[in-house]
Every structure is written in structure tokens, then in C-alpha cells.
Coordinates of C-alpha atoms in Angstrom, one line a residue:
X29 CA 149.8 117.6 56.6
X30 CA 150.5 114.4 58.5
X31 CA 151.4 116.0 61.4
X32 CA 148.9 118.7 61.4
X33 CA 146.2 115.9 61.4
X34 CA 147.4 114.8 64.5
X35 CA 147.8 117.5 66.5
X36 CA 144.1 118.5 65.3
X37 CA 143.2 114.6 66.3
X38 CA 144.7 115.5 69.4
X39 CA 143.2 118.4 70.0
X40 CA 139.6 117.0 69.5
X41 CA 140.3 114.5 72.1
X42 CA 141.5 116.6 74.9
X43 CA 138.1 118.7 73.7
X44 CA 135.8 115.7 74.2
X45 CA 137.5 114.9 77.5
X46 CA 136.8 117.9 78.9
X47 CA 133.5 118.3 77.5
X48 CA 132.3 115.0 78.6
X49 CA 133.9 115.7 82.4
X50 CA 131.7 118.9 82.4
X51 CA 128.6 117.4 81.3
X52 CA 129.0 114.8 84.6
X53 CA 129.6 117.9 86.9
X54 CA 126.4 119.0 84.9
X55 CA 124.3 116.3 85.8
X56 CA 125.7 115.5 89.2
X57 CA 122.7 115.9 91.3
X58 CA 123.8 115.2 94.9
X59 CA 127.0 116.7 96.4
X60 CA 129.7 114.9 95.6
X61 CA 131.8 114.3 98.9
X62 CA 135.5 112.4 99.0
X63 CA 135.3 109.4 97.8
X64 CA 136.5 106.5 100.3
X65 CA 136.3 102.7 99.8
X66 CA 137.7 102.1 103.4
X67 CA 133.8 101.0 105.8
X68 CA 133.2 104.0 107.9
X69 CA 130.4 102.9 109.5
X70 CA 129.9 99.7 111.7
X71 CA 126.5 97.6 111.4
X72 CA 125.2 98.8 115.1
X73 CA 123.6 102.1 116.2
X74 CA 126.5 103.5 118.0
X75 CA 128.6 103.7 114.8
X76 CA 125.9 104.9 112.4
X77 CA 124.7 107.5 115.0
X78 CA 128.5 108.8 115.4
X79 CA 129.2 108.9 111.7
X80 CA 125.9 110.3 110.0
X81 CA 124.8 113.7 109.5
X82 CA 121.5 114.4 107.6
X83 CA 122.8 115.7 104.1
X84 CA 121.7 119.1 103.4
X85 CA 120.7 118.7 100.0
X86 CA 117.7 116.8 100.8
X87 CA 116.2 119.6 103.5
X88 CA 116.8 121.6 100.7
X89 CA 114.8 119.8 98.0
X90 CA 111.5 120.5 99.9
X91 CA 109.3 118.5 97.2
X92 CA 109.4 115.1 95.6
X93 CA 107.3 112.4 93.7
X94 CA 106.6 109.0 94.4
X95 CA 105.3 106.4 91.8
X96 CA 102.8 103.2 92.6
X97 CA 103.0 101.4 89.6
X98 CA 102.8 97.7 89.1
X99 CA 100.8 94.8 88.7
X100 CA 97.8 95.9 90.9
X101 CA 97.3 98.2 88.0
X102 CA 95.6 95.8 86.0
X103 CA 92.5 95.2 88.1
X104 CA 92.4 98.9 89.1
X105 CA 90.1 98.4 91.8
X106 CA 90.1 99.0 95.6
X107 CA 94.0 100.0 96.0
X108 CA 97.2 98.5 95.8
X109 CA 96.3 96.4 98.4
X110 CA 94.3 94.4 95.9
X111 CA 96.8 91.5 96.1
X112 CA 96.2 91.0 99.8
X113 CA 92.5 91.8 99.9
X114 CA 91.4 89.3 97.0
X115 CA 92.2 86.8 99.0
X116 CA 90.1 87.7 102.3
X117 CA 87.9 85.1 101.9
X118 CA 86.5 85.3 105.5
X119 CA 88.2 87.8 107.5
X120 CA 89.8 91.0 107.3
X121 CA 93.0 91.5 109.3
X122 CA 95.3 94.9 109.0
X123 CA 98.8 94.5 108.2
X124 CA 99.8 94.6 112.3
X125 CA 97.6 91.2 111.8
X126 CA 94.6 92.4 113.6
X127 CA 90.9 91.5 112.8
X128 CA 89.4 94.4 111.6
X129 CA 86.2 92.8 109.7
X130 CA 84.6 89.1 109.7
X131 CA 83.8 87.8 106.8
X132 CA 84.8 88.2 103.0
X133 CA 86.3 91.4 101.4
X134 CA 84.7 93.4 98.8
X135 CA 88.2 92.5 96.7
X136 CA 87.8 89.2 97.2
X137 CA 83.6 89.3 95.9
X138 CA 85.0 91.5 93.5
X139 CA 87.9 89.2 91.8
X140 CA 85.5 86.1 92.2
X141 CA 83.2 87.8 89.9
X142 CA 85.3 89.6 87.6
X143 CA 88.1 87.3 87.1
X144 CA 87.1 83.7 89.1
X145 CA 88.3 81.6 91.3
X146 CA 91.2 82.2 93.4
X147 CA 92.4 79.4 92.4
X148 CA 92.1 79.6 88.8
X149 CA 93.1 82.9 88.5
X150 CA 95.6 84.4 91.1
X151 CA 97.0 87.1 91.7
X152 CA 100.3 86.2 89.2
X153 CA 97.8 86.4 86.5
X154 CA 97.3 90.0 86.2
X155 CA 101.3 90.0 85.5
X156 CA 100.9 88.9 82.0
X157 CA 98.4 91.3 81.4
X158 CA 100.8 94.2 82.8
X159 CA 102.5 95.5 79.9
X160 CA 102.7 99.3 80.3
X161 CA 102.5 99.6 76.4
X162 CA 102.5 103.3 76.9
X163 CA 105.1 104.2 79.4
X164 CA 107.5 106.9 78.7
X165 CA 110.5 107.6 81.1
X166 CA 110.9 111.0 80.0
X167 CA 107.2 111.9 79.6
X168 CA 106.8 111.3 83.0
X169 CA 110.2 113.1 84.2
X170 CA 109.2 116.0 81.9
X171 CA 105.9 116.3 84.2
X172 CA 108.0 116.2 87.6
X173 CA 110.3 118.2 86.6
X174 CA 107.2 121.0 85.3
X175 CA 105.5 120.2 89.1
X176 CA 108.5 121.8 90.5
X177 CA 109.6 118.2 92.1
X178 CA 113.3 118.1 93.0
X179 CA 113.5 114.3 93.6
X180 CA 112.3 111.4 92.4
X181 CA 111.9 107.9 94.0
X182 CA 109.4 105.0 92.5
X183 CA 108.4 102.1 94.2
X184 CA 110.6 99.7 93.2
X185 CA 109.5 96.2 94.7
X186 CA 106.4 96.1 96.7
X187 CA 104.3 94.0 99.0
X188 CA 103.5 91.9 96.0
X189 CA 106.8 90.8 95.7
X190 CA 107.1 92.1 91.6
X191 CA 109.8 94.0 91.1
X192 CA 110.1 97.2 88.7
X193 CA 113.6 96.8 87.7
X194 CA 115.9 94.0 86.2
X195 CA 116.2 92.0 89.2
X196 CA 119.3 89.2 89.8
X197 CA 117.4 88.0 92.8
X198 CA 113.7 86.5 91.7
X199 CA 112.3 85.8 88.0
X200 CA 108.8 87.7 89.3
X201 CA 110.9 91.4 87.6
X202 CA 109.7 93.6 85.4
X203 CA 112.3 92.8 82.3
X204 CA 111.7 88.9 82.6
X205 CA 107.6 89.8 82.3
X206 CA 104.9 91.9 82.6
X207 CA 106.3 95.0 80.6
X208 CA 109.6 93.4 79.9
X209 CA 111.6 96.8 80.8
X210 CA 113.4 98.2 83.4
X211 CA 111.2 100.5 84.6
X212 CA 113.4 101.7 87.2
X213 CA 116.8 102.1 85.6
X214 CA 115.2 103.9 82.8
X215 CA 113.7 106.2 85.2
X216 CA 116.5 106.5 86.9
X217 CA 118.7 107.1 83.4
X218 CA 116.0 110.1 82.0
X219 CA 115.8 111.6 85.5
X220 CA 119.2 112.0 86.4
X221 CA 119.8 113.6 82.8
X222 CA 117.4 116.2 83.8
X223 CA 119.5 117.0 86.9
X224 CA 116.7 115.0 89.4
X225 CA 117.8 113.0 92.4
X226 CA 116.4 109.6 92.0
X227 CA 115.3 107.1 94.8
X228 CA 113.8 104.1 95.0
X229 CA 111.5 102.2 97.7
X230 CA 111.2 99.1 98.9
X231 CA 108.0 97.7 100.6
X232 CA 109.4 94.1 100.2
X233 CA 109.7 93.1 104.0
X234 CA 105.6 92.9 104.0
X235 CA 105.7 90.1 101.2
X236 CA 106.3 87.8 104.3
X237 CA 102.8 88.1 105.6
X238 CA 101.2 90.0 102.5
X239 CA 99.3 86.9 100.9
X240 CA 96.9 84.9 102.6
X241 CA 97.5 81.2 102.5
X242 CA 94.7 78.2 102.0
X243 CA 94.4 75.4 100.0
X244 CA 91.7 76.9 97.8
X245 CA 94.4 79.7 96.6
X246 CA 97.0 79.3 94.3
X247 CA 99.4 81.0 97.2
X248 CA 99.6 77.6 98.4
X249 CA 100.9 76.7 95.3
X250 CA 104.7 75.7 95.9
X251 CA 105.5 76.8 92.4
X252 CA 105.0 80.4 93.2
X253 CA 106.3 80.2 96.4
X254 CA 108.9 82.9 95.5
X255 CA 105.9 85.2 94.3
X256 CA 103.4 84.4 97.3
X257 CA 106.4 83.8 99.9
X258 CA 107.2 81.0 101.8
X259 CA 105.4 81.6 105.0
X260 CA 102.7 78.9 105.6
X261 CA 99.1 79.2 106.9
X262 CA 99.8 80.7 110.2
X263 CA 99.0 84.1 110.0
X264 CA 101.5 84.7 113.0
X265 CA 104.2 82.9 111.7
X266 CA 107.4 84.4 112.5
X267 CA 109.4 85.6 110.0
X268 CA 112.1 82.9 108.3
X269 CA 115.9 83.1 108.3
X270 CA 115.4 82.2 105.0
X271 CA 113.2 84.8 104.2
X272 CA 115.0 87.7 105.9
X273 CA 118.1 86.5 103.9
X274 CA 116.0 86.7 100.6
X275 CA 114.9 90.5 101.9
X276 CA 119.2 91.2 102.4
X277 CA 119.8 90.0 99.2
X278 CA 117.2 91.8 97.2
X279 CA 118.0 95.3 98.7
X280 CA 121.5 94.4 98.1
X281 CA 120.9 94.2 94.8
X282 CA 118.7 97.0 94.2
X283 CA 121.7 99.5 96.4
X284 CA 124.7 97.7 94.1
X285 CA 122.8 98.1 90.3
X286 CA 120.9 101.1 91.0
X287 CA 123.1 103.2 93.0
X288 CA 120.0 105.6 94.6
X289 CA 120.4 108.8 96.6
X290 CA 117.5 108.2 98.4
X291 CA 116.5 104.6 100.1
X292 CA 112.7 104.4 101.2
X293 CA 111.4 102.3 103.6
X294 CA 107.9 100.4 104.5
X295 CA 106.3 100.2 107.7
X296 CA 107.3 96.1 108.4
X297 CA 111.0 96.9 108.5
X298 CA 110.1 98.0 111.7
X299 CA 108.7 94.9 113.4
X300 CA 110.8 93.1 115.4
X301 CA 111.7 90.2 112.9
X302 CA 114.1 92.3 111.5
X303 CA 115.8 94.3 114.5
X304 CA 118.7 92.6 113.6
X305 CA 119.0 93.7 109.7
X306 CA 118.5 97.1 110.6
X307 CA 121.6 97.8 111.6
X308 CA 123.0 96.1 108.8
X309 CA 121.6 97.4 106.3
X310 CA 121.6 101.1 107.3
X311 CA 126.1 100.5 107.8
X312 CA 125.8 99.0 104.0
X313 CA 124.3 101.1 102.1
X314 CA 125.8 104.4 104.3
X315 CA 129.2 102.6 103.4
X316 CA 128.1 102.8 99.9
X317 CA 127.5 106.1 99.9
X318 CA 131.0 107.1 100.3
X319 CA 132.2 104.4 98.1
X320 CA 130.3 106.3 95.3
X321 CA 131.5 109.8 96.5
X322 CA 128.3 111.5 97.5
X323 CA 126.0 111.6 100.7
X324 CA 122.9 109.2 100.5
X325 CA 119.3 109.2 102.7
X326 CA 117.2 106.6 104.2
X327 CA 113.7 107.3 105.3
X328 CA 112.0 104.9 107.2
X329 CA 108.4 105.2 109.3
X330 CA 109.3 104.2 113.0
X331 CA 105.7 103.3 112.5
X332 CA 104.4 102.0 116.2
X333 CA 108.1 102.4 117.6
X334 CA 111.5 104.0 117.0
X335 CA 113.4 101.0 115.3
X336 CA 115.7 103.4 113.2
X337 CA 117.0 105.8 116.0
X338 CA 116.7 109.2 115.8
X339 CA 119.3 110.9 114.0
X340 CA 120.1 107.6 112.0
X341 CA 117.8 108.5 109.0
X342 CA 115.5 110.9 107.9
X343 CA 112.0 110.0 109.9
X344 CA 109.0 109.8 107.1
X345 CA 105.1 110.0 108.2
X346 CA 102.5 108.4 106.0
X347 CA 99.5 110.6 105.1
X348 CA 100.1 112.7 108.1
X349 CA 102.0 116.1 109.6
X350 CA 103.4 117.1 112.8
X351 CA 102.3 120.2 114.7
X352 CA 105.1 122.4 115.1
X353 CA 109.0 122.4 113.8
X354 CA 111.1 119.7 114.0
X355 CA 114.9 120.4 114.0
X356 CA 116.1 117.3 112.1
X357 CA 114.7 117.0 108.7
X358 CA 111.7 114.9 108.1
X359 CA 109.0 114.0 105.4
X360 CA 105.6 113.4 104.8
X361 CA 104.7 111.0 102.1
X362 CA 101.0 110.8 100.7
X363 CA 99.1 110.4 97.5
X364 CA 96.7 112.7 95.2
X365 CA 94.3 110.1 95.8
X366 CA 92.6 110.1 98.6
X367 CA 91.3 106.2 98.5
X368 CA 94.4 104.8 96.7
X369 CA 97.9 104.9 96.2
X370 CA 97.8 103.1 93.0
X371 CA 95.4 103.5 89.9
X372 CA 91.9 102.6 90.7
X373 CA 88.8 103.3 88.7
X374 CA 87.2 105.5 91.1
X375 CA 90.1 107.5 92.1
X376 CA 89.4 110.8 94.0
X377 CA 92.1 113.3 93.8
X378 CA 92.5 116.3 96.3
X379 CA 92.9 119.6 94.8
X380 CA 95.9 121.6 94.0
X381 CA 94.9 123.9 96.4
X382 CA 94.8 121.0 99.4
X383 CA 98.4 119.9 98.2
X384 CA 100.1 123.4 98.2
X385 CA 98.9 124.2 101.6
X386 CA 100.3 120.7 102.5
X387 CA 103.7 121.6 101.3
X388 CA 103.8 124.5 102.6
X389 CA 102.5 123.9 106.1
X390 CA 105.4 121.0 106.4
X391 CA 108.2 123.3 104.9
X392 CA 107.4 125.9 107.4
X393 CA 108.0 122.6 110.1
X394 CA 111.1 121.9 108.3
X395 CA 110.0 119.2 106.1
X396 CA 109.1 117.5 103.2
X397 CA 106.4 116.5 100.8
X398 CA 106.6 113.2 99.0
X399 CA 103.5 113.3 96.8
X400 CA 102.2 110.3 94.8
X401 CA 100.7 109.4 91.6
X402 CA 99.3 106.5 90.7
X403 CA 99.9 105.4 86.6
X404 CA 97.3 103.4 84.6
X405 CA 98.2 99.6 83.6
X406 CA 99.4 100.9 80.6
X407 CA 101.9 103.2 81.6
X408 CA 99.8 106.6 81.3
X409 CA 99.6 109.4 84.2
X410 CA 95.6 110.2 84.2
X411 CA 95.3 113.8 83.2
X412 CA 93.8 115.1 86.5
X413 CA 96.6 113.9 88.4
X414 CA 98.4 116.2 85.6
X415 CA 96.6 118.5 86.0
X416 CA 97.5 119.0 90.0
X417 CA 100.7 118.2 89.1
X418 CA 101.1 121.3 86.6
X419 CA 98.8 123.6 88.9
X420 CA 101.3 123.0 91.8
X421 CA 104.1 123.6 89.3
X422 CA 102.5 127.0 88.4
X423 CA 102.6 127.9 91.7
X424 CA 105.6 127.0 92.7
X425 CA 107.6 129.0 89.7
X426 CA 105.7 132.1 91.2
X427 CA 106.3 131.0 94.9
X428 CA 109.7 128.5 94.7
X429 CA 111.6 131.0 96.7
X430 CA 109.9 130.6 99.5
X431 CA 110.3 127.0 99.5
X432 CA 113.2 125.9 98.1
X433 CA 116.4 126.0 100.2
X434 CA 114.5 128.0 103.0
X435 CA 114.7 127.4 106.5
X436 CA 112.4 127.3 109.1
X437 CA 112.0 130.5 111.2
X438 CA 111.6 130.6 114.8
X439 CA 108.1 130.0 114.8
X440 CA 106.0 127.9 112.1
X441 CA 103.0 129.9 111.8
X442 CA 100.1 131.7 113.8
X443 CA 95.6 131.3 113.2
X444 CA 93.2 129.1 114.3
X445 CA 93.8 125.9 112.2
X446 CA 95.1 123.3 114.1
X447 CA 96.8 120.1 112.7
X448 CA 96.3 116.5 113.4
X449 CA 99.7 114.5 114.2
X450 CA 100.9 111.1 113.6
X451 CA 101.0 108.8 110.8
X452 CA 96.8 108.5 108.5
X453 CA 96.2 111.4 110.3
X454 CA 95.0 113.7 107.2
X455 CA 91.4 112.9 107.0
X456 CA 91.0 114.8 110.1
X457 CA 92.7 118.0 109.1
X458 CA 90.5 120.9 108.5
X459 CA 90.8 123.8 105.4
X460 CA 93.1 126.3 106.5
X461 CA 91.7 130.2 106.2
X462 CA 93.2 133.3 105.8
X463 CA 94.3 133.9 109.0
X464 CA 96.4 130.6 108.8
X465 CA 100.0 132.0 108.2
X466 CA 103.1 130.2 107.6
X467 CA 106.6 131.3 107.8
X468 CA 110.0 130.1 105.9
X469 CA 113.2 132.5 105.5
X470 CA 116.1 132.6 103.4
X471 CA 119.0 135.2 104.2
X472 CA 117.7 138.4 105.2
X473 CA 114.5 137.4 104.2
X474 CA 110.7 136.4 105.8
X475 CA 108.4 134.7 103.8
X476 CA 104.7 134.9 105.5
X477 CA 102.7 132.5 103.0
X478 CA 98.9 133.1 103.9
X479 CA 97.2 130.1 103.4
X480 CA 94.1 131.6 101.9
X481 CA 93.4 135.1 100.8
X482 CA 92.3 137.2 103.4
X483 CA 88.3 138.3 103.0
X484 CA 88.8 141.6 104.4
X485 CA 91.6 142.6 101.8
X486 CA 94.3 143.1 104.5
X487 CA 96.3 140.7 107.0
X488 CA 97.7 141.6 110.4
X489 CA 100.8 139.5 111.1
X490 CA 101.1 139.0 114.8
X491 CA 104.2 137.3 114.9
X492 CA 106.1 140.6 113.1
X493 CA 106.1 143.5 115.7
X494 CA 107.7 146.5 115.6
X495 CA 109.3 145.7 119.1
X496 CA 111.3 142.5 118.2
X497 CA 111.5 143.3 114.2
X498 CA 112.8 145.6 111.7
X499 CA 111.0 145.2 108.6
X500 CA 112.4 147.2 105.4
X501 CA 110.6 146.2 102.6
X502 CA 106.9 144.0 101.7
X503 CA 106.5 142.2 98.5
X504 CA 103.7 140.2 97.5
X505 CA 105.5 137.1 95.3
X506 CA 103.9 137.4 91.5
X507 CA 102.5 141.2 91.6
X508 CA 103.5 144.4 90.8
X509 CA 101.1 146.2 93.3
X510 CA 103.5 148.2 95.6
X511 CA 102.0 147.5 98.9
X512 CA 100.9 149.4 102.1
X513 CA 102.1 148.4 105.1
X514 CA 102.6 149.2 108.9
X515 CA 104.4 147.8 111.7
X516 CA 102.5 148.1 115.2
X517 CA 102.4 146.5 118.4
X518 CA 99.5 144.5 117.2
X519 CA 102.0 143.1 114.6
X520 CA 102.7 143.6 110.7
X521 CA 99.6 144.9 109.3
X522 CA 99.3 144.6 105.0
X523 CA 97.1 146.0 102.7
X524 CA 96.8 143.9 99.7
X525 CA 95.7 144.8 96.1
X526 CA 92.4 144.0 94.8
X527 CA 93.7 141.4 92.1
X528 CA 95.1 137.8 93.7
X529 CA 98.3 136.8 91.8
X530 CA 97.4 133.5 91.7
X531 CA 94.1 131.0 93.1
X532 CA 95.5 129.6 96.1
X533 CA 98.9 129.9 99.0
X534 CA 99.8 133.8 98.5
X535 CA 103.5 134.8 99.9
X536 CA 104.6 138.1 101.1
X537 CA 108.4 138.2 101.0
X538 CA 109.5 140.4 104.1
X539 CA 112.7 142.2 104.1
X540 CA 114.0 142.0 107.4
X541 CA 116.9 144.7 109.0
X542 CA 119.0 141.4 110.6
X543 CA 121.5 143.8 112.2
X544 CA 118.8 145.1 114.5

């Protein structure tokens, strides 16, 4: 019996192994590539540009979430630029330091009257009253996952200078106060056990300038010097040695504890303060990449210049699009708000409708969309930003295959609606109509995704024409209408059924003869 025992023991053992090593295969959400210790790349351009390749896996993801949450929560006001704007006391200067207003913000009215003086009652206040009392890592990862989102990345420090993970670099953390968790590692835990690939951001190199500094603020104050920064009242002074090494070691430590696939970037890692970290920090964390056996991504802006150079990370623009197909991958982060990033009481959301056309108009440029939602204080996703979120995820488990893993085709699209390019350039984007077309394709496949549905009841595809294509088959993705359809020298002309399969983005999935 003895004996028996043990070879059962054994047995159970070898069973858990194996078990346990297919579960990690499972999970793994990034390619895993050979794992080397040995520095591969050099901290200057010529070595990074010679040694990195775009992964596929993240041209192939197509659609992501990103997460402002934090302390700016609390006063839910304005945006997440609250910190900066409650203390414009008599001018208004953007974050490239220009005046853009004399005299005092509306934040800064606002906070006198709501909470007091500036003084009394700073900033670091609203920490205490941060506790997120009703934040769920998996709650929220259930909801990405149900949007269709393929990636994850939260913000994890911003220009305020909290960060929203257990931090070995500054007290000002999210474990040490305000919620007293680790917001990001048990993102990053739930998500990755739903097969997600998690990010994170960092928007810490603005801390520098972020705060404005008098004596009648308590960001004077040397006792929260490591909050508020150390720069002094100069608005233009440069940034310190000191300060840039405080920046190296904090994304240090967010690369080494969190391990993320994805690195995001802010704008003021681009000014010229930190040309030298660039480098750097790009060679480190690349290096770190195939010390943990799988292929990693930095996006960064190039906001007014090309500080990252092209081909050295994935190029991101900020509440804008480009006009046509760009080879290498790229991605365009905005937010459902339309006034906010973060939680604010008057928060206007865009419609489903606005954000699938989005995604799909960047796809069909070979891109992606980064899309943001902005939690309460308390840790809950309002339910119209849900509500988008579950709308989009409706459409995309009728639609997915023409987005996921789909290239672009050798033109982007054909109708009258033009796009705006360049970074805040959405507000001037008109509604597309039904004669705005977009293309993807996928093996022997077409996807023409009309971006509204045509009045007349048909669509004549111009860019499909019987002397340059062999069609074989049209499908309209989530109906069983069998469809009429000619090809002419006019183009692909479609006769669709009288019932839409869905309220908004409506693909026909081509069948193409590749062998012509």
C-alpha cells in the first residue's frame, strides 16, 4: 500500500506540473520570444532603430482601453487638469507654457468657493478623500473584455505626481493613501487572467512644470515638495538633474515591479529637457523585454517634433486621426468624454455610433483605437460610459472579423468625408454618410464597412471593379439576407435587404478570386 501511495503521490505531482505549465501557456498574452539576459540594444538611436521591429501582436489587437483615475476624482470638476488649473490665480498658460488667458481660472474661482483657500486646502487634500471604496479589478476587466478591448493600459502616475500602484520611489502612492491598494497590480493581476495585455502610462515628466508656484499656495510648501515638485517660481525653469533622475527612477520602478507589455508616453517626454533620457530609457525597457521572453511597445506622441524616431516605437495621436494609411503601426488615443478625460460632473459622452466609426476609420489606416473612461472617486464606471462600452462590444461580436487581425488594403476608403489630421484635431471632423466606405482584408477576404446605411437601399463600391477584381461571393456580417449583387465598370454595385443588422458601421465581407 505504501508504495502504491507513492507512486499515486507521484503521479499527482507530475499532473499538477503540467497542469499548472498549461494554464501559463493559457494566459500568456503576448508572444513569448527567446528569452535573453545578454543587452541587445544600446541607449542611442542607432542601436534601438537596428534592433526593433514593431511586434505584430499589437497591430493586431486593433482596440484598447485606457483608465483616468485618481485624485482629480474627488473634485470632479473641469478635467484632470483640475490640479494645475486650481491654482491659476491670474493667468492661464498651456502646458508648452504659453498665455492662453489673463486673469484667474474658473478652477481656481471654483476651488476658492467650494473648498477655500489654496493655501488651506491644496491640492494633496483631495488625496485623503480618494478612497475608491467601490473599485473592483475584475468588474471593470469583465466590461473591457464585453467592449471587445484586446489591451488594457491605466494611467499609472500622472501629472499630479500620485501614483496608482505601490510605489518604492515617493510616499504620494496609492497603497500608502488615498485608496490604500494597488490599483495597478491588481488590474494588472485580474486582466492578465482574462488573457488581456496590460499597459501602463506614465504622464510623470509634466509633474516638473504641472503646479504653479507662489507663496499663497501650499505648492511652495517644502514639505510637499515631492508632491508639487521641486521646480521654483519660474515658470521657465529648466528642468533639474535632480528631477529628471527622480523621473529615471520612477519608470524604473514601474518597468521592474510591473513588468507591462505596453509603455505609454505623455507629451513632455518630448521637450528637450529630456533628449538625453530618451534614449535611455527606450534601450532599458526594450532590454527588458527580452529578459522577460516576450516582445514589448512604447507609444509616445512626437507631439511638436519627432523626439522618438520613427520606427523606434509605435507613434500615438491624441484626440486625432491621420488621412490615409500609414505602413508602420500607429494609435489614436481619446476619451468618451468629449470635455474630460477624467470623471467630471458634467461629462458629455459621444455616442457609440461616433466611436465605431472612429475605430473603424483608423483600422482601415492601419491603426489603433485607445479609448478612455473616466471612473468616479469611488471607484465606479458611470453607466453611460457602460453603456457605449457594451454597445461597441455588440458590434464588434457581429463585426470583429473585420477588425481584428485585418490588414489594411491598398486603399483606405472612398466618399466625401474628409478627415482632419494631427493631434486635438476631432472636433473638426464631420459625421460620415453612407457613401463613406472603409476597407480592411483578411486572407482572401474584403471587408467594405459602410459607415452609415445607405438611404437609397443599395451601395456602389467604386474602388471594386470588374476590370482589376474578381469578386466570388457578398455577405453582409450579421444577416441571413442572400444578397444581389453586380460587378461593373462603375464598380461593385449591392443591393441590401430592407432590415439593418445592427444601428450603426455595417460590413459586407467580399470574397475575392486572389489568383486573378
Amino acid at each position: 500500500m505504501k508504495i502504491h501511495n507513492k507512486i499515486v503521490l507521484v503521479l499527482m505531482v507530475v499532473l499538477n506540473v503540467v497542469t499548472s505549465s498549461c494554464e501559463k501557456k493559457k494566459d500568456a498574452v503576448t508572444p513569448v520570444v527567446e528569452k535573453n539576459d545578454e543587452p541587445r540594444f544600446e541607449p542611442n538611436w542607432e542601436s534601438i532603430k537596428a534592433n526593433y521591429k514593431d511586434p505584430k501582436w499589437f497591430n493586431q489587437k486593433k482596440f484598447g482601453i485606457f483608465i483616468h483615475w485618481g485624485a482629480y476624482a474627488v473634485p470632479a470638476y473641469s478635467s484632470e487638469w483640475y490640479p494645475r488649473q486650481m491654482y491659476m490665480d491670474s493667468a492661464n498658460f498651456t502646458a508648452q507654457l504659453k498665455l492662453s488667458k489673463m486673469g484667474p481660472s474658473d478652477v481656481y474661482l471654483h476651488h476658492k468657493k467650494e473648498w477655500g483657500d489654496q493655501k488651506k486646502f491644496g491640492y494633496k487634500d483631495f488625496i485623503p478623500m480618494f478612497k475608491g471604496e467601490n473599485f473592483d479589478a475584475k468588474e471593470w476587466i469583465d466590461l473591457f473584455k464585453k467592449s471587445g478591448a484586446k489591451y488594457v493600459i491605466p494611467v499609472a502616475d500622472h501629472h499630479d505626481g500620485f501614483a496608482m500602484y505601490k510605489s518604492n520611489t515617493t510616499r504620494w502612492n496609492s497603497v500608502d493613501m488615498g485608496p490604500k491598494r494597488d490599483v495597478l497590480g491588481e488590474l494588472f493581476k485580474e486582466g492578465r487572467s482574462q488573457g488581456m495585455i496590460m499597459g501602463a502610462s506614465s504622464h510623470f515628466a509634466f509633474n516638473w512644470s504641472f503646479f504653479n508656484k507662489k507663496d499663497k499656495f501650499d505648492t511652495t510648501d517644502p514639505e510637499y515638495a515631492d508632491l508639487y515638485s521641486s521646480k521654483g517660481k519660474n515658470l521657465r525653469e529648466p528642468v533639474s538633474d535632480a528631477f529628471k533622475q527622480r523621473w529615471w527612477d520612477r519608470t524604473v520602478d514601474l518597468i521592474d515591479n510591473y513588468q507591462p507589455d505596453i509603455l505609454w508616453f505623455d507629451f513632455y517626454l518630448d521637450i528637450p529637457d529630456f533628449k538625453d533620457l530618451r534614449p535611455k530609457i527606450a534601450a532599458y525597457y526594450y532590454n527588458k523585454g527580452l529578459e522577460w521572453g516576450k516582445e514589448v511597445v512604447i507609444n509616445d506622441k512626437n507631439f511638436d517634433h519627432e523626439a522618438f524616431p520613427e520606427g523606434t516605437v509605435i507613434y500615438d495621436l491624441e484626440r486625432g486621426k491621420l488621412p490615409g494609411i500609414r505602413k508602420l503601426p500607429w494609435q489614436t488615443d481619446t476619451s468618451i468624454g468629449k470635455n474630460s478625460w477624467s470623471y467630471v460632473t458634467n461629462w458629455q459622452s459621444k455616442t457609440a455610433n461616433q466611436l465605431v466609426d472612429d475605430l473603424v476609420d483608423i483600422v482601415s489606416k492601419n491603426g489603433n483605437l485607445l479609448l478612455n473612461v473616466g471612473p468616479k472617486a469611488d471607484g465606479t464606471i458611470p453607466e453611460d460610459q457602460k453603456d457605449i462600452l457594451l454597445q461597441i462590444g455588440h458590434w464588434l461580436d457581429i463585426n470583429g472579423e473585420a477588425i481584428y487581425d485585418t490588414n489594411y488594403w491598398r486603399v483606405f476608403g472612398e466618399g466625401p468625408t474628409e478627415v482632419e489630421e494631427g493631434h486635438h484635431s476631432e472636433g473638426k471632423n464631420k459625421d460620415f454618410t453612407g457613401q463613406d466606405i472603409r476597407f480592411t482584408t483578411k486572407d482572401n477576404h474584403v471587408f467594405a464597412i459602410m459607415m452609415a446605411w445607405p438611404e437609397s437601399g443599395s451601395v456602389i463600391i467604386k474602388s471594386i471593379t470588374n476590370g482589376e477584381d474578381d469578386v466570388l461571393d457578398v455577405k453582409l456580417l450579421g444577416s441571413d439576407a442572400t444578397l444581389k449583387w453586380s460587378l461593373t465598370p462603375e464598380g461593385l454595385e449591392v443591393k441590401l435587404p430592407k432590415e439593418k443588422p445592427g444601428d450603426f458601421a455595417f460590413v459586407l465581407d467580399l470574397k475575392m478570386n486572389n489568383n486573378k
